[in-house]
CSV table of C-alpha atoms in Angstrom, one decimal:
chain,number,residue,atom,x,y,z
D,13,UNK,CA,-17.3,0.3,0.3
D,14,UNK,CA,-17.2,3.4,2.5
D,15,UNK,CA,-17.9,2.5,6.1
D,16,UNK,CA,-17.7,3.8,9.6
D,17,UNK,CA,-17.8,0.8,11.9
D,18,UNK,CA,-17.5,-0.2,15.6
D,19,UNK,CA,-16.2,-3.6,14.6
D,20,UNK,CA,-12.6,-4.8,14.2
D,21,UNK,CA,-11.3,-3.9,10.8
D,22,UNK,CA,-9.2,-6.4,8.9
D,23,UNK,CA,-7.0,-5.8,5.8
D,24,UNK,CA,-8.7,-8.8,4.2
D,25,UNK,CA,-12.1,-7.2,4.1
D,26,UNK,CA,-11.0,-4.0,2.4
D,27,UNK,CA,-8.9,-6.1,0.0
D,28,UNK,CA,-11.9,-8.2,-0.9
D,29,UNK,CA,-13.9,-5.1,-1.5
D,30,UNK,CA,-11.6,-3.9,-4.3
D,31,UNK,CA,-10.5,-7.2,-6.0
D,32,UNK,CA,-11.3,-7.2,-9.7
D,33,UNK,CA,-10.2,-9.4,-12.6
D,34,UNK,CA,-9.0,-6.4,-14.6
D,35,UNK,CA,-7.0,-4.7,-11.9
D,36,UNK,CA,-3.7,-6.5,-11.2
D,37,UNK,CA,-2.4,-4.1,-8.5
D,38,UNK,CA,-3.9,-3.8,-5.0
D,39,UNK,CA,-2.4,-1.2,-2.7
D,40,UNK,CA,-3.6,-1.2,0.9
D,41,UNK,CA,-3.0,1.1,3.7
D,42,UNK,CA,-3.7,0.2,7.4
D,43,UNK,CA,-3.3,2.7,10.2
D,44,UNK,CA,-2.9,0.9,13.6
D,45,UNK,CA,-2.9,2.3,17.1
D,46,UNK,CA,0.6,2.8,18.5
D,47,UNK,CA,1.6,2.2,22.1
D,48,UNK,CA,2.9,5.8,22.4
D,49,UNK,CA,2.5,9.3,21.0
D,50,UNK,CA,5.8,11.2,20.9
D,51,UNK,CA,7.1,8.9,23.6
D,52,UNK,CA,4.1,9.2,26.0
D,53,UNK,CA,2.5,5.8,26.7
D,54,UNK,CA,-1.0,5.4,25.3
D,55,UNK,CA,-3.6,3.3,27.1
D,56,UNK,CA,-6.1,3.2,24.3
D,57,UNK,CA,-7.7,5.5,21.7
D,58,UNK,CA,-11.3,6.5,21.2
D,59,UNK,CA,-12.7,7.7,17.8
D,60,UNK,CA,-15.9,9.5,17.2
D,61,UNK,CA,-17.4,10.1,13.8
D,62,UNK,CA,-20.3,11.8,12.1
D,63,UNK,CA,-21.2,8.6,10.2
D,64,UNK,CA,-23.5,9.7,7.4
D,65,UNK,CA,-21.3,12.7,6.5
D,66,UNK,CA,-18.1,10.7,6.9
D,67,UNK,CA,-19.3,8.0,4.5
D,68,UNK,CA,-20.4,10.7,2.1
D,69,UNK,CA,-17.0,12.4,2.2
D,70,UNK,CA,-15.3,9.1,1.7
D,71,UNK,CA,-17.3,8.5,-1.4
D,72,UNK,CA,-16.4,12.0,-2.6
D,73,UNK,CA,-12.7,11.2,-2.2
D,74,UNK,CA,-13.2,8.0,-4.2
D,75,UNK,CA,-14.9,10.1,-6.9
D,76,UNK,CA,-11.9,12.5,-7.0
D,77,UNK,CA,-9.6,9.4,-7.4
D,78,UNK,CA,-11.7,8.1,-10.3
D,79,UNK,CA,-11.5,11.5,-12.0
D,80,UNK,CA,-7.7,11.8,-11.4
D,81,UNK,CA,-6.5,8.3,-12.2
D,82,UNK,CA,-9.5,6.4,-13.7
D,83,UNK,CA,-9.5,4.1,-10.8
D,84,UNK,CA,-12.8,2.5,-9.9
D,85,UNK,CA,-12.1,0.0,-7.1
D,86,UNK,CA,-11.7,1.9,-3.9
D,87,UNK,CA,-12.6,1.0,-0.3
D,88,UNK,CA,-12.3,3.1,2.9
D,89,UNK,CA,-13.2,2.1,6.4
D,90,UNK,CA,-12.8,3.8,9.7
D,91,UNK,CA,-13.3,2.4,13.1
D,92,UNK,CA,-15.1,4.3,16.0
D,93,UNK,CA,-15.4,3.6,19.7
D,94,UNK,CA,-12.6,2.3,21.9
D,95,UNK,CA,-9.5,0.9,20.2
D,96,UNK,CA,-6.7,-1.1,21.8
D,97,UNK,CA,-3.0,-0.9,20.9
D,98,UNK,CA,-2.3,-2.6,17.6
D,99,UNK,CA,-5.9,-2.5,16.3
D,100,UNK,CA,-6.6,-1.0,12.9
D,101,UNK,CA,-8.2,2.5,13.0
D,102,UNK,CA,-8.3,3.2,9.3
D,103,UNK,CA,-8.0,1.1,6.2
D,104,UNK,CA,-7.9,2.2,2.5
D,105,UNK,CA,-7.6,-0.2,-0.4
D,106,UNK,CA,-7.3,0.6,-4.1
D,107,UNK,CA,-7.2,-1.8,-7.0
D,108,UNK,CA,-5.9,-0.4,-10.3
D,109,UNK,CA,-4.5,-1.5,-13.6
D,110,UNK,CA,-1.1,0.1,-12.9
D,111,UNK,CA,0.7,0.0,-9.6
D,112,UNK,CA,2.1,3.5,-9.7
D,113,UNK,CA,-1.3,5.0,-9.9
D,114,UNK,CA,-2.4,2.6,-7.1
D,115,UNK,CA,0.3,3.9,-4.8
D,116,UNK,CA,-0.6,7.6,-5.6
D,117,UNK,CA,-4.3,7.0,-5.2
D,118,UNK,CA,-4.0,5.2,-1.9
D,119,UNK,CA,-1.7,7.9,-0.5
D,120,UNK,CA,-4.1,10.6,-1.8
D,121,UNK,CA,-7.1,8.9,-0.2
D,122,UNK,CA,-5.3,9.0,3.2
D,123,UNK,CA,-4.3,12.6,2.9
D,124,UNK,CA,-7.8,13.7,2.0
D,125,UNK,CA,-9.4,11.5,4.6
D,126,UNK,CA,-7.4,13.4,7.3
D,127,UNK,CA,-8.5,16.7,5.8
D,128,UNK,CA,-12.2,16.4,5.1
D,129,UNK,CA,-13.8,13.3,6.8
D,130,UNK,CA,-15.5,14.2,10.1
D,131,UNK,CA,-13.8,11.8,12.5
D,132,UNK,CA,-12.2,12.8,15.8
D,133,UNK,CA,-9.6,11.0,18.0
D,134,UNK,CA,-9.4,11.1,21.7
D,135,UNK,CA,-6.2,9.9,23.4
D,136,UNK,CA,-6.4,8.2,26.7
D,137,UNK,CA,-2.9,8.1,28.3
D,138,UNK,CA,-1.5,5.4,30.4
D,139,UNK,CA,-1.5,7.8,33.4
D,140,UNK,CA,-5.3,8.2,33.1
D,141,UNK,CA,-5.5,11.6,31.5
D,142,UNK,CA,-7.4,12.0,28.2
D,143,UNK,CA,-7.9,14.7,25.6
D,144,UNK,CA,-9.4,15.3,22.2
D,145,UNK,CA,-6.5,15.4,19.7
D,146,UNK,CA,-5.8,18.8,18.1
D,147,UNK,CA,-4.8,18.6,14.4
D,148,UNK,CA,-1.3,19.5,13.4
D,149,UNK,CA,-0.3,23.0,12.2
D,150,UNK,CA,-0.8,22.1,8.5
D,151,UNK,CA,-4.5,21.8,9.1
D,152,UNK,CA,-4.7,25.4,10.3
D,153,UNK,CA,-2.6,26.7,7.4
D,154,UNK,CA,-4.8,25.1,4.7
D,155,UNK,CA,-8.4,25.5,5.8
D,156,UNK,CA,-9.5,25.9,2.2
D,157,UNK,CA,-8.6,22.3,1.4
D,158,UNK,CA,-11.3,21.1,3.8
D,159,UNK,CA,-14.3,22.6,2.0
P,19,UNK,CA,-38.6,26.6,11.5
P,20,UNK,CA,-37.0,23.7,13.4
P,21,UNK,CA,-33.5,22.3,12.7
P,22,UNK,CA,-31.4,19.6,14.4
P,23,UNK,CA,-28.0,20.7,15.6
P,24,UNK,CA,-25.3,18.1,16.3
P,25,UNK,CA,-22.2,18.4,18.4
P,26,UNK,CA,-19.1,16.2,18.1
P,27,UNK,CA,-15.9,15.6,20.1
P,28,UNK,CA,-14.8,18.7,22.0
P,29,UNK,CA,-18.1,20.5,21.2
P,30,UNK,CA,-20.1,17.5,22.5
P,31,UNK,CA,-18.0,17.6,25.7
P,32,UNK,CA,-18.2,21.4,26.2
P,33,UNK,CA,-21.9,21.6,25.6
P,34,UNK,CA,-22.6,18.4,27.4
P,35,UNK,CA,-25.0,17.1,24.7
P,36,UNK,CA,-24.6,15.4,21.4
P,37,UNK,CA,-27.6,17.0,19.6
P,38,UNK,CA,-30.6,19.2,20.0
P,39,UNK,CA,-33.5,20.7,18.1
P,40,UNK,CA,-33.5,24.5,17.6
P,41,UNK,CA,-36.5,26.7,16.8
P,42,UNK,CA,-35.2,29.4,14.5
P,43,UNK,CA,-36.9,32.4,12.8
P,44,UNK,CA,-37.4,32.2,9.0
P,45,UNK,CA,-34.4,33.4,7.0
P,46,UNK,CA,-31.9,32.2,9.6
P,47,UNK,CA,-28.5,31.2,8.4
P,48,UNK,CA,-25.7,29.2,10.1
P,49,UNK,CA,-24.6,32.3,11.9
P,50,UNK,CA,-27.9,32.4,13.8
P,51,UNK,CA,-27.0,29.1,15.4
P,52,UNK,CA,-23.5,30.2,16.2
P,53,UNK,CA,-24.7,33.4,17.9
P,54,UNK,CA,-27.2,31.4,20.0
P,55,UNK,CA,-24.5,29.0,21.1
P,56,UNK,CA,-22.2,31.9,22.0
P,57,UNK,CA,-24.7,33.0,24.7
P,58,UNK,CA,-24.4,29.7,26.4
P,59,UNK,CA,-20.7,29.1,25.8
P,60,UNK,CA,-18.8,32.4,25.2
P,61,UNK,CA,-15.4,30.6,24.6
P,62,UNK,CA,-16.8,29.0,21.5
P,63,UNK,CA,-16.1,32.2,19.5
P,64,UNK,CA,-12.4,31.4,19.7
P,65,UNK,CA,-13.0,28.1,18.1
P,66,UNK,CA,-15.0,29.4,15.2
P,67,UNK,CA,-11.8,30.3,13.3
P,68,UNK,CA,-10.8,26.6,13.1
P,69,UNK,CA,-14.2,25.0,13.4
P,70,UNK,CA,-16.4,24.2,10.4
P,71,UNK,CA,-20.1,23.8,10.0
P,72,UNK,CA,-22.1,21.4,7.9
P,73,UNK,CA,-25.6,21.5,6.7
P,74,UNK,CA,-27.1,18.2,5.6
P,75,UNK,CA,-23.8,16.4,5.5
P,76,UNK,CA,-22.1,19.1,3.4
P,77,UNK,CA,-19.6,21.8,4.6
P,78,UNK,CA,-21.3,25.1,4.8
P,79,UNK,CA,-20.4,28.7,5.5
P,80,UNK,CA,-21.8,31.1,8.1
P,81,UNK,CA,-24.1,32.5,5.4
P,82,UNK,CA,-25.6,29.2,4.3
P,83,UNK,CA,-29.4,29.6,4.5
P,84,UNK,CA,-31.4,27.1,6.6
P,85,UNK,CA,-34.7,25.5,5.9
P,86,UNK,CA,-37.1,23.4,8.0
P,87,UNK,CA,-35.7,20.0,8.9
P,88,UNK,CA,-32.1,20.8,8.1
P,89,UNK,CA,-29.4,18.8,10.0
P,90,UNK,CA,-26.7,21.2,11.0
P,91,UNK,CA,-23.4,20.2,12.7
P,92,UNK,CA,-20.5,21.8,14.4
P,93,UNK,CA,-17.4,20.2,13.0
P,94,UNK,CA,-14.3,20.7,15.1
P,95,UNK,CA,-10.9,20.2,13.3
P,96,UNK,CA,-11.0,16.6,12.1
P,97,UNK,CA,-8.3,14.2,13.3
P,98,UNK,CA,-9.3,10.9,11.9
P,99,UNK,CA,-7.1,8.4,10.2
P,100,UNK,CA,-3.7,8.1,11.8
P,101,UNK,CA,-1.1,10.4,13.0
P,102,UNK,CA,1.7,8.6,11.2
R,9,UNK,CA,10.0,-12.7,5.9
R,10,UNK,CA,11.4,-13.2,2.4
R,11,UNK,CA,9.8,-16.2,0.8
R,12,UNK,CA,9.4,-18.1,-2.5
R,13,UNK,CA,6.4,-20.3,-2.1
R,14,UNK,CA,4.2,-22.7,-4.1
R,15,UNK,CA,1.3,-22.0,-1.7
R,16,UNK,CA,-1.5,-19.4,-2.1
R,17,UNK,CA,-0.4,-16.0,-0.8
R,18,UNK,CA,-2.8,-13.9,1.3
R,19,UNK,CA,-2.4,-10.3,2.2
R,20,UNK,CA,-3.1,-11.3,5.8
R,21,UNK,CA,0.1,-13.3,6.2
R,22,UNK,CA,2.4,-10.5,4.9
R,23,UNK,CA,0.5,-8.0,7.1
R,24,UNK,CA,1.1,-10.2,10.1
R,25,UNK,CA,4.8,-10.6,9.3
R,26,UNK,CA,5.3,-6.8,9.6
R,27,UNK,CA,2.9,-5.8,12.4
R,28,UNK,CA,4.8,-4.0,15.2
R,29,UNK,CA,3.6,-1.9,18.2
R,30,UNK,CA,5.9,1.0,17.3
R,31,UNK,CA,4.9,1.2,13.6
R,32,UNK,CA,1.4,2.7,13.0
R,33,UNK,CA,1.5,2.6,9.2
R,34,UNK,CA,1.3,-0.6,7.2
R,35,UNK,CA,1.5,-0.4,3.4
R,36,UNK,CA,0.8,-3.5,1.4
R,37,UNK,CA,1.1,-4.3,-2.2
R,38,UNK,CA,-0.5,-7.3,-3.9
R,39,UNK,CA,0.0,-8.2,-7.5
R,40,UNK,CA,-2.7,-10.4,-8.9
R,41,UNK,CA,-3.0,-12.4,-12.1
R,42,UNK,CA,-5.1,-10.5,-14.6
R,43,UNK,CA,-7.4,-12.2,-17.1
R,44,UNK,CA,-5.7,-10.6,-20.0
R,45,UNK,CA,-2.4,-9.0,-21.1
R,46,UNK,CA,-2.8,-6.1,-23.5
R,47,UNK,CA,-6.2,-7.5,-24.4
R,48,UNK,CA,-5.1,-11.1,-25.1
R,49,UNK,CA,-7.0,-13.5,-22.9
R,50,UNK,CA,-4.7,-15.4,-20.4
R,51,UNK,CA,-5.5,-18.9,-19.3
R,52,UNK,CA,-3.1,-19.0,-16.4
R,53,UNK,CA,0.5,-18.0,-15.5
R,54,UNK,CA,3.5,-20.0,-14.4
R,55,UNK,CA,6.3,-18.6,-12.3
R,56,UNK,CA,9.7,-20.1,-11.9
R,57,UNK,CA,12.3,-18.9,-9.4
R,58,UNK,CA,15.8,-19.5,-8.2
R,59,UNK,CA,14.6,-19.7,-4.6
R,60,UNK,CA,17.8,-19.3,-2.5
R,61,UNK,CA,19.1,-16.4,-4.6
R,62,UNK,CA,15.6,-14.9,-4.9
R,63,UNK,CA,15.2,-14.9,-1.1
R,64,UNK,CA,18.7,-13.5,-0.6
R,65,UNK,CA,18.0,-10.7,-3.1
R,66,UNK,CA,14.7,-9.9,-1.3
R,67,UNK,CA,16.6,-9.6,2.0
R,68,UNK,CA,19.1,-7.3,0.3
R,69,UNK,CA,16.3,-5.0,-0.9
R,70,UNK,CA,15.0,-4.9,2.6
R,71,UNK,CA,18.4,-3.9,3.8
R,72,UNK,CA,18.4,-1.1,1.2
R,73,UNK,CA,15.1,0.1,2.6
R,74,UNK,CA,16.4,0.0,6.1
R,75,UNK,CA,19.3,2.1,5.1
R,76,UNK,CA,17.2,4.6,3.1
R,77,UNK,CA,14.3,5.1,5.5
R,78,UNK,CA,15.1,3.4,8.8
R,79,UNK,CA,12.3,0.9,8.2
R,80,UNK,CA,12.8,-2.5,9.8
R,81,UNK,CA,9.5,-4.3,9.2
R,82,UNK,CA,9.5,-5.6,5.7
R,83,UNK,CA,8.1,-8.8,4.2
R,84,UNK,CA,8.2,-10.0,0.6
R,85,UNK,CA,6.7,-13.1,-0.9
R,86,UNK,CA,6.5,-14.5,-4.4
R,87,UNK,CA,4.5,-17.4,-5.6
R,88,UNK,CA,5.9,-20.0,-8.1
R,89,UNK,CA,4.2,-22.8,-10.1
R,90,UNK,CA,0.9,-22.5,-11.8
R,91,UNK,CA,-1.3,-19.5,-10.9
R,92,UNK,CA,-5.0,-19.0,-11.8
R,93,UNK,CA,-6.6,-15.6,-12.7
R,94,UNK,CA,-7.1,-13.4,-9.6
R,95,UNK,CA,-4.5,-15.2,-7.5
R,96,UNK,CA,-1.7,-13.2,-5.8
R,97,UNK,CA,1.7,-13.6,-7.5
R,98,UNK,CA,3.6,-11.2,-5.3
R,99,UNK,CA,3.1,-9.5,-2.0
R,100,UNK,CA,5.1,-6.8,-0.3
R,101,UNK,CA,4.3,-5.3,3.2
R,102,UNK,CA,6.1,-2.5,5.0
R,103,UNK,CA,5.3,-1.3,8.5
R,104,UNK,CA,6.7,2.1,9.4
R,105,UNK,CA,6.4,4.9,11.9
R,106,UNK,CA,5.4,7.3,9.1
R,107,UNK,CA,3.1,6.5,6.3
R,108,UNK,CA,4.8,8.6,3.6
R,109,UNK,CA,8.0,6.6,4.0
R,110,UNK,CA,5.9,3.4,4.0
R,111,UNK,CA,4.4,4.2,0.6
R,112,UNK,CA,7.9,5.1,-0.8
R,113,UNK,CA,9.5,2.0,0.6
R,114,UNK,CA,6.7,-0.4,-0.6
R,115,UNK,CA,6.9,1.1,-4.1
R,116,UNK,CA,10.7,0.9,-4.0
R,117,UNK,CA,10.6,-2.8,-3.0
R,118,UNK,CA,8.4,-3.6,-6.0
R,119,UNK,CA,10.6,-1.8,-8.4
R,120,UNK,CA,13.7,-3.4,-7.1
R,121,UNK,CA,12.1,-6.9,-7.0
R,122,UNK,CA,11.4,-6.6,-10.7
R,123,UNK,CA,15.0,-5.6,-11.4
R,124,UNK,CA,17.1,-8.0,-9.4
R,125,UNK,CA,15.1,-10.9,-8.0
R,126,UNK,CA,15.6,-14.0,-10.1
R,127,UNK,CA,12.0,-15.0,-10.9
R,128,UNK,CA,10.5,-15.6,-14.4
R,129,UNK,CA,7.0,-15.6,-15.7
R,130,UNK,CA,5.5,-17.8,-18.4
R,131,UNK,CA,2.2,-16.8,-19.9
R,132,UNK,CA,-0.2,-19.4,-21.1
R,133,UNK,CA,-2.8,-17.9,-23.4
R,134,UNK,CA,-6.4,-19.0,-23.7
R,135,UNK,CA,-5.6,-20.2,-27.2
R,136,UNK,CA,-3.1,-22.7,-25.9
R,137,UNK,CA,0.2,-21.0,-26.8
R,138,UNK,CA,2.7,-20.2,-24.1
R,139,UNK,CA,5.9,-18.2,-23.8
R,140,UNK,CA,8.4,-16.9,-21.3
R,141,UNK,CA,7.8,-13.2,-20.9
R,142,UNK,CA,10.5,-10.9,-22.1
R,143,UNK,CA,11.1,-7.9,-19.8
R,144,UNK,CA,10.1,-4.4,-21.0
R,145,UNK,CA,12.6,-2.1,-22.7
R,146,UNK,CA,13.5,-0.3,-19.5
R,147,UNK,CA,15.2,-3.5,-18.3
R,148,UNK,CA,17.6,-3.5,-21.3
R,149,UNK,CA,18.4,0.2,-20.9
R,150,UNK,CA,19.4,-0.1,-17.3
R,151,UNK,CA,21.4,-3.3,-16.9
R,152,UNK,CA,23.7,-1.7,-14.4
R,153,UNK,CA,20.8,-1.5,-11.9
R,154,UNK,CA,20.7,-5.2,-11.7
R,155,UNK,CA,24.1,-5.9,-10.3
U,17,UNK,CA,37.4,-28.7,-10.3
U,18,UNK,CA,33.7,-29.4,-10.3
U,19,UNK,CA,30.9,-26.8,-10.3
U,20,UNK,CA,27.1,-27.0,-10.6
U,21,UNK,CA,25.5,-25.0,-13.3
U,22,UNK,CA,21.8,-24.1,-13.1
U,23,UNK,CA,19.4,-23.1,-16.0
U,24,UNK,CA,16.2,-21.3,-15.6
U,25,UNK,CA,13.2,-20.3,-17.7
U,26,UNK,CA,14.1,-19.9,-21.3
U,27,UNK,CA,17.6,-21.4,-20.7
U,28,UNK,CA,16.1,-24.4,-19.0
U,29,UNK,CA,13.8,-24.9,-22.0
U,30,UNK,CA,16.5,-24.4,-24.7
U,31,UNK,CA,19.1,-26.7,-23.0
U,32,UNK,CA,16.4,-29.1,-21.9
U,33,UNK,CA,17.8,-29.5,-18.4
U,34,UNK,CA,17.6,-27.6,-15.2
U,35,UNK,CA,21.1,-28.2,-13.9
U,36,UNK,CA,24.3,-30.2,-14.5
U,37,UNK,CA,27.8,-30.6,-13.0
U,38,UNK,CA,30.7,-29.4,-15.1
U,39,UNK,CA,34.3,-30.4,-14.7
U,40,UNK,CA,36.5,-27.3,-15.4
U,41,UNK,CA,40.2,-26.7,-15.5
U,42,UNK,CA,41.8,-24.8,-12.6
U,43,UNK,CA,41.7,-21.0,-13.1
U,44,UNK,CA,38.4,-21.1,-15.0
U,45,UNK,CA,36.1,-18.1,-14.9
U,46,UNK,CA,32.4,-17.7,-15.8
U,47,UNK,CA,33.4,-17.2,-19.4
U,48,UNK,CA,34.7,-20.8,-19.5
U,49,UNK,CA,31.2,-22.0,-18.9
U,50,UNK,CA,29.7,-19.7,-21.4
U,51,UNK,CA,32.1,-20.8,-24.2
U,52,UNK,CA,31.3,-24.5,-23.4
U,53,UNK,CA,27.5,-23.8,-23.7
U,54,UNK,CA,28.0,-22.0,-26.9
U,55,UNK,CA,29.3,-25.2,-28.5
U,56,UNK,CA,26.1,-26.9,-27.7
U,57,UNK,CA,23.7,-24.0,-28.3
U,58,UNK,CA,25.3,-21.4,-30.6
U,59,UNK,CA,22.3,-19.0,-30.4
U,60,UNK,CA,23.1,-18.5,-26.7
U,61,UNK,CA,25.7,-15.9,-27.7
U,62,UNK,CA,22.9,-13.5,-28.7
U,63,UNK,CA,21.5,-13.7,-25.3
U,64,UNK,CA,24.7,-13.0,-23.4
U,65,UNK,CA,24.1,-9.3,-23.8
U,66,UNK,CA,20.9,-9.4,-21.8
U,67,UNK,CA,21.5,-12.5,-19.7
U,68,UNK,CA,23.3,-12.4,-16.4
U,69,UNK,CA,25.3,-15.0,-14.5
U,70,UNK,CA,25.4,-15.7,-10.8
U,71,UNK,CA,28.0,-17.5,-8.7
U,72,UNK,CA,26.8,-18.7,-5.3
U,73,UNK,CA,23.6,-16.6,-5.4
U,74,UNK,CA,25.4,-13.4,-6.3
U,75,UNK,CA,25.5,-11.6,-9.6
U,76,UNK,CA,28.8,-12.2,-11.3
U,77,UNK,CA,30.7,-11.0,-14.4
U,78,UNK,CA,32.3,-13.1,-17.1
U,79,UNK,CA,35.6,-12.7,-15.3
U,80,UNK,CA,34.5,-13.9,-11.9
U,81,UNK,CA,36.9,-16.7,-10.9
U,82,UNK,CA,35.4,-20.1,-10.0
U,83,UNK,CA,36.4,-22.5,-7.3
U,84,UNK,CA,35.5,-26.1,-6.5
U,85,UNK,CA,31.9,-26.6,-5.5
U,86,UNK,CA,30.6,-23.2,-6.8
U,87,UNK,CA,27.0,-23.0,-7.8
U,88,UNK,CA,26.8,-21.0,-11.0
U,89,UNK,CA,23.5,-20.0,-12.7
U,90,UNK,CA,22.4,-18.5,-16.0
U,91,UNK,CA,20.0,-15.7,-15.2
U,92,UNK,CA,17.7,-14.7,-18.1
U,93,UNK,CA,16.2,-11.2,-17.8
U,94,UNK,CA,14.0,-11.4,-14.7
U,95,UNK,CA,10.3,-10.9,-15.0
U,96,UNK,CA,8.9,-11.6,-11.6
U,97,UNK,CA,6.5,-9.5,-9.7
U,98,UNK,CA,3.7,-8.1,-11.8
U,99,UNK,CA,3.5,-6.4,-15.1
U,100,UNK,CA,1.2,-3.7,-13.8
């Protein structure tokens, strides 16, 4: 399951999407909206995506994981629209025969998602200001990883 | 030929539209679109270094050739996921 | 939350136990009962624990994690009794400010749990035989890590 | 003095009981219990190498001293969690 959604994301749904009788290890990552960024109070977040391309890129990341670790049960979801503090913005689940690979694969999926999946975050601060978030320096130093 | 061009996030905001159709001469590449946008929004040139383009949901280069009906997008640096 | 339970374990309850407004990364591990062990069909599993000591050791592992990574939101649960295929035997959740530490901490918790928490597994095979599982060789080679 | 001794998993099965009270002489240590069990179940000696003992929910050694009311347990190699 690779999905951009305006609905609330729960850990349970990504978990269910990867459950399999032959895979005894499920590793799940959930990113939630924090009440501050570097100490500055956040009112809420807004995410925008290019849905068809985002879902295509998620599926490509899953394919990379299958090639690297032989893992076949992978789910990725990302929320768009207005998100309140504490809500889940991104969820990744991986079910694998071995837990070590599961941890590696889940971490890898998150790293790649931040590199190549076309989704953008806008921070709306408690003081009313708002801005599209600029990526961290690493992004600019490694543009080749995006293509 | 006619292509659709999509603008997201900061591009959407600067150009004040989320997509448009463009009529381009045969043999156009991605750079044809970039040049045209530069006339309307000169500052965009500064962003080209960090911005990417896509054609039909796949990352493209300036030299990617376009054909009738293509869906092109300006992809500002992505910041999805989480910052933690 | 550090708990030995006879009830069904869900990912949602360990997730809820660690959610915090200052921790934007939740890493969850779920171990489920597979339908086979090394190809031999499993009918069901039975887990026995020494509950007060097991919960004490789980809390000690959490303390180790706090010392290593400054992470404070940790939950560990382990089921006992009879478990059917696909049911969750163990769940670990970690909420942290940084996802890299969250992955490390969750993995560490699982490794330590298998080393020092007094819980035992009995496999009941599809052919009717049953036996208490012996730990793998690594266990015998590193007895000092248990104390 | 009187202590409680608990048996789990394979020990529970071999000794056919999950716990018992033992009356021990003053100055007893964990090894006093192990010796007494060996009389009933000679094969247990082979397991001592891999088995651990606990006193009041904490891993102990053979030389850990016991006092009235202690809860002692034989801890076979633990196999909790998951085998994946």
